[in-house]
Each structure stands twice: as structure tokens, then as C-alpha cells.
mmCIF file of C-alpha atoms in Angstrom:
data_model
loop_
_atom_site.group_PDB
_atom_site.id
_atom_site.type_symbol
_atom_site.label_atom_id
_atom_site.label_comp_id
_atom_site.label_asym_id
_atom_site.label_seq_id
_atom_site.Cartn_x
_atom_site.Cartn_y
_atom_site.Cartn_z
ATOM 1 C CA MET A 1 89.753 116.640 80.799
ATOM 2 C CA ARG A 2 92.940 115.420 82.359
ATOM 3 C CA LEU A 3 94.006 115.549 86.038
ATOM 4 C CA ILE A 4 97.498 114.743 87.377
ATOM 5 C CA HIS A 5 97.057 112.967 90.689
ATOM 6 C CA VAL A 6 99.999 112.757 93.090
ATOM 7 C CA SER A 7 100.127 111.919 96.762
ATOM 8 C CA ASP A 8 102.448 111.136 99.644
ATOM 9 C CA ILE A 9 105.354 113.083 98.339
ATOM 10 C CA HIS A 10 106.977 112.906 101.825
ATOM 11 C CA VAL A 11 109.644 115.533 101.231
ATOM 12 C CA GLY A 12 112.302 114.488 103.696
ATOM 13 C CA ALA A 13 111.884 110.833 102.860
ATOM 14 C CA THR A 14 112.200 110.914 99.076
ATOM 15 C CA SER A 15 114.969 111.605 96.515
ATOM 16 C CA GLU A 16 115.609 114.382 94.061
ATOM 17 C CA ALA A 17 115.868 111.822 91.284
ATOM 18 C CA ILE A 18 112.339 110.644 91.902
ATOM 19 C CA LEU A 19 110.965 114.196 92.125
ATOM 20 C CA ASP A 20 112.845 115.310 89.012
ATOM 21 C CA ALA A 21 111.651 112.317 87.022
ATOM 22 C CA ALA A 22 108.057 112.968 88.178
ATOM 23 C CA HIS A 23 108.340 116.555 86.993
ATOM 24 C CA GLN A 24 109.545 115.428 83.537
ATOM 25 C CA ALA A 25 106.716 112.766 83.195
ATOM 26 C CA ILE A 26 104.038 115.231 84.206
ATOM 27 C CA LYS A 27 105.304 117.855 81.800
ATOM 28 C CA ALA A 28 105.190 115.329 79.015
ATOM 29 C CA HIS A 29 101.458 114.661 79.719
ATOM 30 C CA PRO A 30 100.000 118.087 80.671
ATOM 31 C CA GLY A 31 96.623 118.186 82.362
ATOM 32 C CA ALA A 32 94.010 120.719 83.434
ATOM 33 C CA ALA A 33 95.092 120.570 87.085
ATOM 34 C CA LEU A 34 97.369 119.054 89.628
ATOM 35 C CA VAL A 35 95.693 117.211 92.513
ATOM 36 C CA VAL A 36 97.866 116.549 95.624
ATOM 37 C CA SER A 37 96.134 114.360 98.162
ATOM 38 C CA GLY A 38 98.247 114.868 101.232
ATOM 39 C CA ASP A 39 101.483 113.988 103.017
ATOM 40 C CA LEU A 40 103.586 116.544 101.274
ATOM 41 C CA THR A 41 106.177 116.306 104.074
ATOM 42 C CA GLN A 42 107.698 113.656 106.269
ATOM 43 C CA ARG A 43 108.008 115.474 109.590
ATOM 44 C CA GLY A 44 106.069 118.710 109.005
ATOM 45 C CA SER A 45 109.113 120.937 109.218
ATOM 46 C CA ARG A 46 109.211 124.350 107.618
ATOM 47 C CA ASP A 47 112.142 123.336 105.393
ATOM 48 C CA GLU A 48 110.159 120.310 104.097
ATOM 49 C CA PHE A 49 107.075 122.437 103.455
ATOM 50 C CA ARG A 50 109.215 125.013 101.563
ATOM 51 C CA ARG A 51 110.751 122.316 99.361
ATOM 52 C CA ALA A 52 107.343 120.697 98.787
ATOM 53 C CA ARG A 53 105.886 124.069 97.750
ATOM 54 C CA ASP A 54 108.764 124.651 95.329
ATOM 55 C CA TRP A 55 108.118 121.213 93.724
ATOM 56 C CA VAL A 56 104.369 121.809 93.404
ATOM 57 C CA ASP A 57 104.836 125.333 91.939
ATOM 58 C CA ALA A 58 107.358 123.941 89.368
ATOM 59 C CA VAL A 59 104.619 121.758 87.869
ATOM 60 C CA LYS A 60 102.949 125.039 86.727
ATOM 61 C CA LEU A 61 99.376 123.828 86.723
ATOM 62 C CA PRO A 62 96.273 124.964 88.626
ATOM 63 C CA THR A 63 96.564 123.031 91.831
ATOM 64 C CA ILE A 64 94.481 121.764 94.686
ATOM 65 C CA VAL A 65 96.182 120.406 97.868
ATOM 66 C CA VAL A 66 94.876 118.780 101.019
ATOM 67 C CA PRO A 67 96.954 117.879 104.128
ATOM 68 C CA GLY A 68 97.862 114.394 105.258
ATOM 69 C CA ASN A 69 98.777 113.109 108.742
ATOM 70 C CA HIS A 70 102.512 113.672 108.098
ATOM 71 C CA ASP A 71 101.755 117.372 107.464
ATOM 72 C CA THR A 72 101.654 118.115 111.160
ATOM 73 C CA PRO A 73 104.796 119.002 113.272
ATOM 74 C CA LEU A 74 106.141 115.506 114.270
ATOM 75 C CA LEU A 75 108.813 116.874 116.609
ATOM 76 C CA HIS A 76 106.573 119.463 118.388
ATOM 77 C CA PRO A 77 103.805 117.548 120.233
ATOM 78 C CA GLY A 78 102.282 120.732 121.616
ATOM 79 C CA HIS A 79 101.904 122.223 118.177
ATOM 80 C CA ARG A 80 100.569 118.931 116.895
ATOM 81 C CA VAL A 81 97.765 119.023 119.501
ATOM 82 C CA PHE A 82 96.879 122.750 119.608
ATOM 83 C CA LYS A 83 97.786 124.150 116.137
ATOM 84 C CA PRO A 84 98.537 121.119 113.933
ATOM 85 C CA PHE A 85 97.977 122.767 110.578
ATOM 86 C CA ASP A 86 99.497 126.269 111.144
ATOM 87 C CA ARG A 87 102.698 125.410 109.135
ATOM 88 C CA TYR A 88 100.692 123.662 106.473
ATOM 89 C CA ARG A 89 98.464 126.726 105.994
ATOM 90 C CA ASP A 90 101.454 129.025 105.843
ATOM 91 C CA TYR A 91 102.732 127.100 102.781
ATOM 92 C CA PHE A 92 99.583 125.545 101.190
ATOM 93 C CA GLY A 93 96.577 127.350 102.622
ATOM 94 C CA ASP A 94 96.063 129.205 99.378
ATOM 95 C CA LEU A 95 95.837 125.962 97.432
ATOM 96 C CA THR A 96 93.349 124.264 99.844
ATOM 97 C CA ARG A 97 90.135 125.549 98.372
ATOM 98 C CA PRO A 98 87.604 124.473 95.716
ATOM 99 C CA LEU A 99 88.972 124.595 92.240
ATOM 100 C CA ASN A 100 87.386 124.564 88.855
ATOM 101 C CA ALA A 101 89.304 122.383 86.371
ATOM 102 C CA GLY A 102 87.690 121.986 82.924
ATOM 103 C CA ALA A 103 84.206 120.501 83.533
ATOM 104 C CA ALA A 104 85.022 119.515 87.141
ATOM 105 C CA ARG A 105 84.756 121.151 90.536
ATOM 106 C CA LEU A 106 87.465 119.843 92.872
ATOM 107 C CA LEU A 107 86.494 119.900 96.577
ATOM 108 C CA PRO A 108 89.030 119.699 99.416
ATOM 109 C CA LEU A 109 88.308 117.824 102.665
ATOM 110 C CA ASN A 110 90.808 117.517 105.514
ATOM 111 C CA THR A 111 90.751 114.030 107.000
ATOM 112 C CA ALA A 112 94.065 114.350 108.895
ATOM 113 C CA ARG A 113 94.387 115.129 112.575
ATOM 114 C CA GLY A 114 97.353 116.174 114.664
ATOM 115 C CA TRP A 115 96.151 114.143 117.536
ATOM 116 C CA GLN A 116 93.346 111.735 118.343
ATOM 117 C CA SER A 117 92.124 109.789 121.280
ATOM 118 C CA ARG A 118 93.281 106.509 119.846
ATOM 119 C CA ALA A 119 96.648 104.779 119.597
ATOM 120 C CA ASN A 120 97.214 105.434 115.827
ATOM 121 C CA TRP A 121 96.986 109.151 115.378
ATOM 122 C CA ALA A 122 97.825 108.711 111.684
ATOM 123 C CA GLU A 123 94.382 107.324 110.910
ATOM 124 C CA GLY A 124 91.847 109.501 109.184
ATOM 125 C CA SER A 125 88.794 111.198 110.595
ATOM 126 C CA VAL A 126 85.869 112.740 108.715
ATOM 127 C CA ALA A 127 84.101 115.806 110.105
ATOM 128 C CA LEU A 128 80.601 115.182 108.707
ATOM 129 C CA ASP A 129 79.582 118.847 108.733
ATOM 130 C CA GLU A 130 82.623 119.731 106.627
ATOM 131 C CA LEU A 131 81.811 116.867 104.281
ATOM 132 C CA ASP A 132 78.230 118.095 103.922
ATOM 133 C CA GLU A 133 79.444 121.655 103.216
ATOM 134 C CA MET A 134 81.695 120.432 100.364
ATOM 135 C CA ILE A 135 78.936 118.217 98.969
ATOM 136 C CA SER A 136 76.598 121.194 98.962
ATOM 137 C CA GLU A 137 79.174 123.442 97.244
ATOM 138 C CA GLY A 138 79.797 120.739 94.536
ATOM 139 C CA ALA A 139 76.015 120.284 93.981
ATOM 140 C CA ASP A 140 75.621 123.985 93.352
ATOM 141 C CA SER A 141 78.531 124.434 91.027
ATOM 142 C CA GLY A 142 77.020 123.168 87.771
ATOM 143 C CA ALA A 143 80.227 121.120 87.164
ATOM 144 C CA VAL A 144 81.123 117.435 87.861
ATOM 145 C CA PRO A 145 81.952 117.392 91.630
ATOM 146 C CA ILE A 146 85.103 115.514 92.647
ATOM 147 C CA MET A 147 86.224 115.289 96.271
ATOM 148 C CA VAL A 148 89.913 115.236 97.377
ATOM 149 C CA CYS A 149 91.131 114.045 100.774
ATOM 150 C CA HIS A 150 94.104 112.078 102.165
ATOM 151 C CA HIS A 151 92.415 109.043 103.704
ATOM 152 C CA PRO A 152 90.072 106.635 101.921
ATOM 153 C CA PHE A 153 86.712 106.544 103.621
ATOM 154 C CA THR A 154 86.591 102.772 103.652
ATOM 155 C CA PRO A 155 89.362 100.158 103.262
ATOM 156 C CA PHE A 156 90.351 99.166 99.704
ATOM 157 C CA SER A 157 90.381 95.599 98.572
ATOM 158 C CA GLY A 158 93.957 94.347 98.378
ATOM 159 C CA ALA A 159 95.656 97.656 99.273
ATOM 160 C CA GLY A 160 99.029 97.653 101.006
ATOM 161 C CA LEU A 161 97.496 99.327 104.058
ATOM 162 C CA THR A 162 94.200 98.727 105.829
ATOM 163 C CA THR A 163 92.597 102.079 106.711
ATOM 164 C CA ARG A 164 90.402 102.782 109.701
ATOM 165 C CA THR A 165 88.937 106.239 109.000
ATOM 166 C CA ARG A 166 86.706 107.492 111.813
ATOM 167 C CA ARG A 167 83.151 107.961 110.559
ATOM 168 C CA GLY A 168 84.331 106.676 107.225
ATOM 169 C CA ASP A 169 81.365 104.348 106.710
ATOM 170 C CA VAL A 170 78.842 107.110 107.328
ATOM 171 C CA ALA A 171 80.855 109.427 105.099
ATOM 172 C CA SER A 172 80.961 106.845 102.417
ATOM 173 C CA GLU A 173 77.197 106.450 102.499
ATOM 174 C CA ARG A 174 76.642 110.190 102.322
ATOM 175 C CA LEU A 175 79.000 110.566 99.401
ATOM 176 C CA ALA A 176 77.337 107.742 97.531
ATOM 177 C CA ARG A 177 73.985 109.464 97.820
ATOM 178 C CA SER A 178 75.468 112.831 96.733
ATOM 179 C CA PRO A 179 76.275 114.189 93.257
ATOM 180 C CA VAL A 180 80.014 113.586 93.924
ATOM 181 C CA ARG A 181 81.202 110.785 91.604
ATOM 182 C CA LEU A 182 84.855 110.544 92.404
ATOM 183 C CA LEU A 183 86.919 110.456 95.630
ATOM 184 C CA MET A 184 90.656 111.056 95.110
ATOM 185 C CA THR A 185 92.850 109.973 97.963
ATOM 186 C CA GLY A 186 96.329 108.802 99.035
ATOM 187 C CA HIS A 187 97.714 107.338 102.306
ATOM 188 C CA VAL A 188 97.930 103.682 101.221
ATOM 189 C CA HIS A 189 101.030 104.352 98.896
ATOM 190 C CA THR A 190 99.608 102.126 96.151
ATOM 191 C CA PRO A 191 97.517 102.992 93.038
ATOM 192 C CA HIS A 192 94.032 101.652 93.328
ATOM 193 C CA ILE A 193 90.598 102.250 91.780
ATOM 194 C CA GLU A 194 87.375 100.771 93.066
ATOM 195 C CA ARG A 195 83.611 101.343 92.794
ATOM 196 C CA ILE A 196 82.069 101.840 96.246
ATOM 197 C CA ALA A 197 78.442 101.112 96.584
ATOM 198 C CA PRO A 198 77.320 101.303 100.281
ATOM 199 C CA GLY A 199 73.594 100.772 99.958
ATOM 200 C CA SER A 200 71.777 103.297 97.707
ATOM 201 C CA GLY A 201 74.111 105.170 95.365
ATOM 202 C CA GLU A 202 77.813 104.764 94.630
ATOM 203 C CA TYR A 203 80.969 106.616 93.835
ATOM 204 C CA ILE A 204 84.459 105.710 92.449
ATOM 205 C CA ALA A 205 87.390 105.780 94.902
ATOM 206 C CA LEU A 206 90.812 106.397 93.450
ATOM 207 C CA SER A 207 94.147 106.341 95.252
ATOM 208 C CA ALA A 208 97.520 107.428 93.996
ATOM 209 C CA GLY A 209 100.857 105.886 94.998
ATOM 210 C CA THR A 210 103.695 107.668 96.698
ATOM 211 C CA LEU A 211 106.496 109.844 95.333
ATOM 212 C CA SER A 212 108.657 108.829 98.282
ATOM 213 C CA LEU A 213 110.935 106.018 99.377
ATOM 214 C CA ARG A 214 108.329 104.854 101.931
ATOM 215 C CA LEU A 215 107.121 101.985 99.850
ATOM 216 C CA ARG A 216 104.546 99.316 100.543
ATOM 217 C CA ALA A 217 103.196 97.223 97.718
ATOM 218 C CA SER A 218 104.227 99.330 94.779
ATOM 219 C CA PRO A 219 107.228 101.461 93.522
ATOM 220 C CA PRO A 220 106.899 105.237 93.554
ATOM 221 C CA GLY A 221 104.183 106.488 91.271
ATOM 222 C CA PHE A 222 101.339 108.881 90.386
ATOM 223 C CA ASN A 223 98.155 108.838 88.332
ATOM 224 C CA ILE A 224 97.122 110.405 85.046
ATOM 225 C CA VAL A 225 93.275 110.641 85.170
ATOM 226 C CA ASP A 226 91.266 111.344 82.016
ATOM 227 C CA ILE A 227 87.560 112.132 82.692
ATOM 228 C CA ASP A 228 84.851 112.348 80.035
ATOM 229 C CA ALA A 229 81.068 112.288 80.016
ATOM 230 C CA ASP A 230 80.840 108.499 80.330
ATOM 231 C CA GLY A 231 83.473 107.920 83.054
ATOM 232 C CA LEU A 232 87.138 107.920 83.713
ATOM 233 C CA SER A 233 90.394 106.266 82.646
ATOM 234 C CA VAL A 234 93.294 105.971 84.999
ATOM 235 C CA ALA A 235 96.947 105.397 83.960
ATOM 236 C CA PRO A 236 99.215 104.730 86.935
ATOM 237 C CA TYR A 237 102.799 105.743 86.205
ATOM 238 C CA THR A 238 105.510 103.969 88.220
ATOM 239 C CA TYR A 239 109.186 104.723 88.692
ATOM 240 C CA ASN A 240 111.700 102.400 87.017
ATOM 241 C CA HIS A 241 115.184 103.555 88.103
ATOM 242 C CA GLU A 242 115.278 106.785 86.063
ATOM 243 C CA THR A 243 111.926 107.422 84.525
ATOM 244 C CA PHE A 244 108.214 106.931 85.152
ATOM 245 C CA GLU A 245 106.547 104.381 82.898
ATOM 246 C CA PRO A 246 102.758 103.727 82.442
ATOM 247 C CA LEU A 247 101.002 100.606 83.714
ATOM 248 C CA PRO A 248 97.888 99.392 81.947
ATOM 249 C CA THR A 249 95.061 101.864 81.952
ATOM 250 C CA ALA A 250 91.991 101.111 84.069
ATOM 251 C CA ARG A 251 88.538 102.254 82.902
ATOM 252 C CA LEU A 252 85.355 102.725 84.969
ATOM 253 C CA ASP A 253 82.154 104.203 83.548
ATOM 254 C CA TRP A 254 79.648 106.190 85.477
ATOM 255 C CA THR A 255 76.538 104.098 86.002
ATOM 256 C CA GLU A 256 73.185 105.428 84.737
ATOM 257 C CA ALA A 257 72.046 105.870 88.331
ATOM 258 C CA SER A 258 75.056 107.966 89.155
ATOM 259 C CA ASP A 259 75.695 109.828 85.882
ATOM 260 C CA PRO A 260 77.152 113.191 86.854
ATOM 261 C CA GLY A 261 75.730 114.792 83.755
#
């Protein structure tokens, strides 16, 4: 089963050339579903959301989307505090729901916030009751449960951005003890895969790059993820002037203790 994993499109801070090239590369490697792990827009404007939805729809795959911190209205502080995701829901609410894709059950979790009582409002935050609800739904589905959110629960080794997700350590421990085997995220703007083992249990954390011009340690890119009974293979595709080209594929197997089958 193949998933196309994109993140951090940042419509308003990208180029049509990058988005068109990504469309061409995705259509050349069709998958069972498109996974978009947040930051579809740059400033959370309605025009940016409309253009982002047009891009997602043009992929023509079953799609799951979660919001990122940039998907709140940047220029409207009141809206950002009191109704941060109204615009997002207007354009993507129908795609923010559990989705069956082949043998997998994709589970959305919102880790973005419009405002927080700390200096960096862009950092993630996990609502543990919502996490538990998604874990329970995945466990009851009879499929391989995969969680999708914007922020990694814990910092990645060597990523271009150090994350400080509120309640991330607790969330990571709960996920590791659950049937969920894969966490698909964005935010760091670099492709990364890592096995996370916080005490008992483990899961695989996977981040996609960005389809924007807001670069950190990597050029624009996205992931092609192939999942089988033994584990997953990830091919990061990166933008090289006009086209997306694959980097070497990374492979991680499920361990016997965490075999989703």
C-alpha cells in the first residue's frame, strides 16, 4: 500500500512551479491516499485556503488533512484566539476525519493552536483525551492504525528545527503502548524517519519536508511511503530546479513486539 505524504505547503509562500512539479511527480507514482500533515497556508487567509484546496483536489486521491499552526488567521488576532480554525474547517473540515486507505486506518489529530500561554504560539500541543479517542478508534478498526498530526511529539535527532510539543512526552509514551505503529508529521520542513521507543513499546515517527520556499535544512520535498506487513519504505522526493527526484529509500521494519498484524 502506498501513501503520498506532503506537508507545509504554505500557499502564499511557495511557487506555482514547485506545486505544479509536485503534482506531476505524485501523478507518476499514484498511491492509495494523500496525507497532508498541516500548514497548508502561510497566513490563514481565505484566498490561500481556496488555492490550497484546489491543489489538494487536483491530486485526485482519497485525502486526509490536519491543520498546522499557520492555518490560523495570522492578521486577525481575535479570530486566532477565539475561533482559530473556522476558516480551516470551511475549506478542509470534510477531509479532517479518519480515513481507510488500503489496509490502513488514518487517524487525524490537531496539535496546532491559535494561541497559547507561552511565547512561541507555533509550538504544538497534544490534547490527551483527543489522542486517546483516536487511539481507541484505530484499535477498533481492524486495520493498521496510523496517526497524522502537524507537530512531532518529541524532537527529532538532527532535524532542522527543535520542537517543544506540550505534553509531547506523555503523548509519545501513550502512542508507543498503543496499536498505532506510525506517526506522520510535518513542521520541521525536512524529511526524517526515526524509531521512537519511550520505555515500553515503540512507534515509527515520519516527517515530510515542505512544498514551500520556507526552507531549513532541505530543498522542497515530499515522501512516498510504501507499507507492507513487515514495515515501511520511505522515498523522499526533493525539488531540483524543475522536477522532483528521489533520494535513497529508507526502510524500517515493525519489530516483533509492535507488529501491527
